[in-house]
Amino acid sequence: MASSAAIDGVAAAALRSVMQRVQLAAQKSGRVAHEIRVVAVSKTKPVSVLRQVYDAGHRCFGENYVQELVEKAPQLPEDIEWHFIGNLQSNKVKPLLTGVPNLAMVESVDDEKIANRLDNVVASIGRKPLKVLLQVNTSGEESKSGVEPSGCVELAKHVSLGCPNLEFCGLMTIGMLDYTSTPENFKTLANCRTEVCKALGIPEEQCELSMGMSADFELAIELGSTNVRIGSTIFGAREYPKKQSN
């Protein structure tokens, strides 16, 4: 699918199908589709295929690896909103922020150390405050990154009150190891949002929930997701020619 996508429009057609499914899922839960952001997750895919999805009208793309994003971003239009959704190491923060001026959001802040590093680098390079989501480990798997649900409030307080160059925007979760989430994973994230918003004194509408991927985004929307991360359903199966590093 991916190899021919740039030629025959497969990815653009798949995007249109996803957007229709988002609209239907939103209607089913009494919501409107424009409240839900679709992040087209383009890791391992060539710029030509991203360009096709861009030309179909999409502007929000997500990447998991710093090096890949830093290489792709300059080859594509500046009005793209890039989301970084992978595990972020402290030594990769400066290359990411300097290499991608149109980075819109980091969805994977999972401890105070990475929050502090992002805050310091944003200040040092003089860019506008960076939007961030806190990654929560809702499945309890040791292999997953993310703050434990019990630590959500403290980390949210740290980012909101102690990191003036970051804008706390909400919470993110990946779900189970096979990338399908149970309703319990999503409900855990929604419960975290309730606690965080109460602690920070903000309405829940101001706190995003990034949950739902190709296999489960419709369920996630029904359970309140405002940000779904769709990769293979748009771009086809991933291609890993060699081991990627963050």
Short mmCIF file of C-alpha atoms in Angstrom, two decimals, residues 128-236:
data_model
loop_
_atom_site.label_atom_id
_atom_site.label_comp_id
_atom_site.label_asym_id
_atom_site.label_seq_id
_atom_site.Cartn_x
_atom_site.Cartn_y
_atom_site.Cartn_z
CA LYS A 128 6.77 30.73 21.84
CA PRO A 129 5.61 28.51 24.72
CA LEU A 130 5.37 24.86 23.70
CA LYS A 131 2.12 22.95 24.11
CA VAL A 132 2.54 19.66 25.94
CA LEU A 133 0.48 16.67 26.97
CA LEU A 134 1.38 14.40 29.87
CA GLN A 135 1.72 10.74 28.91
CA VAL A 136 -0.08 8.49 31.39
CA ASN A 137 0.52 4.76 31.70
CA THR A 138 -3.10 3.62 31.99
CA SER A 139 -2.43 -0.08 31.35
CA GLY A 140 0.09 -0.64 34.14
CA GLU A 141 2.57 -2.32 31.79
CA GLU A 142 6.22 -1.88 32.73
CA SER A 143 7.16 -1.66 29.04
CA LYS A 144 5.14 1.51 28.64
CA SER A 145 6.38 5.02 29.22
CA GLY A 146 4.17 7.36 31.14
CA VAL A 147 3.49 8.66 34.59
CA GLU A 148 1.38 6.44 36.81
CA PRO A 149 -2.21 7.70 37.16
CA SER A 150 -1.51 8.43 40.84
CA GLY A 151 1.27 10.82 39.79
CA CYS A 152 -0.73 12.79 37.25
CA VAL A 153 -1.77 15.65 39.49
CA GLU A 154 1.75 16.36 40.77
CA LEU A 155 3.25 16.33 37.28
CA ALA A 156 0.47 18.54 35.94
CA LYS A 157 1.06 21.00 38.79
CA HIS A 158 4.79 21.01 38.04
CA VAL A 159 4.27 21.76 34.35
CA SER A 160 1.54 24.34 34.93
CA LEU A 161 3.18 26.17 37.81
CA GLY A 162 6.88 25.44 37.42
CA CYS A 163 7.47 25.51 33.65
CA PRO A 164 6.52 28.97 32.35
CA ASN A 165 7.64 28.15 28.80
CA LEU A 166 5.34 25.13 28.53
CA GLU A 167 1.59 25.22 28.07
CA PHE A 168 -0.15 22.31 29.78
CA CYS A 169 -2.85 21.15 27.38
CA GLY A 170 -3.96 17.76 28.64
CA LEU A 171 -3.22 14.05 28.90
CA MET A 172 -2.23 11.25 26.51
CA THR A 173 -2.23 7.47 26.74
CA ILE A 174 -1.21 4.66 24.41
CA GLY A 175 -3.23 1.82 25.91
CA MET A 176 -2.39 -1.85 25.78
CA LEU A 177 0.75 -3.46 24.39
CA ASP A 178 -0.97 -4.50 21.16
CA TYR A 179 -2.20 -0.93 20.67
CA THR A 180 -5.81 -1.77 21.32
CA SER A 181 -7.24 -0.11 24.36
CA THR A 182 -9.96 -1.31 26.62
CA PRO A 183 -12.62 1.12 27.79
CA GLU A 184 -10.91 0.91 31.18
CA ASN A 185 -7.73 2.51 29.77
CA PHE A 186 -9.72 5.39 28.35
CA LYS A 187 -11.83 5.77 31.47
CA THR A 188 -8.68 5.85 33.60
CA LEU A 189 -7.39 8.78 31.52
CA ALA A 190 -10.72 10.59 31.81
CA ASN A 191 -10.61 10.10 35.59
CA CYS A 192 -7.08 11.52 35.65
CA ARG A 193 -8.36 14.56 33.77
CA THR A 194 -11.08 15.11 36.37
CA GLU A 195 -8.52 15.03 39.18
CA VAL A 196 -6.02 17.25 37.36
CA CYS A 197 -8.61 19.86 36.42
CA LYS A 198 -9.91 19.97 39.99
CA ALA A 199 -6.38 20.44 41.33
CA LEU A 200 -5.52 23.16 38.80
CA GLY A 201 -8.90 24.86 38.97
CA ILE A 202 -9.57 24.63 35.24
CA PRO A 203 -12.64 23.35 33.38
CA GLU A 204 -12.32 19.88 31.87
CA GLU A 205 -13.01 21.32 28.40
CA GLN A 206 -9.59 23.01 28.61
CA CYS A 207 -7.81 19.68 29.17
CA GLU A 208 -7.36 17.50 26.10
CA LEU A 209 -7.51 13.72 26.03
CA SER A 210 -5.19 12.21 23.43
CA MET A 211 -6.29 8.61 23.17
CA GLY A 212 -7.20 6.27 20.37
CA MET A 213 -5.17 4.94 17.45
CA SER A 214 -5.97 3.08 14.24
CA ALA A 215 -7.55 0.06 15.95
CA ASP A 216 -9.68 1.86 18.52
CA PHE A 217 -10.14 5.53 17.68
CA GLU A 218 -13.91 5.33 17.33
CA LEU A 219 -14.26 3.88 20.84
CA ALA A 220 -11.89 6.57 22.12
CA ILE A 221 -13.99 9.32 20.57
CA GLU A 222 -17.13 7.89 22.16
CA LEU A 223 -15.33 8.01 25.51
CA GLY A 224 -14.23 11.63 25.13
CA SER A 225 -11.00 11.74 23.12
CA THR A 226 -10.15 15.11 21.60
CA ASN A 227 -7.02 13.94 19.77
CA VAL A 228 -6.68 10.64 17.88
CA ARG A 229 -3.38 9.40 16.45
CA ILE A 230 -3.93 7.50 13.20
CA GLY A 231 -1.01 5.86 11.40
CA SER A 232 -1.46 2.61 9.52
CA THR A 233 -5.11 3.21 8.64
CA ILE A 234 -4.01 6.25 6.62
CA PHE A 235 -0.51 5.32 5.51
CA GLY A 236 -0.53 1.52 5.42
#
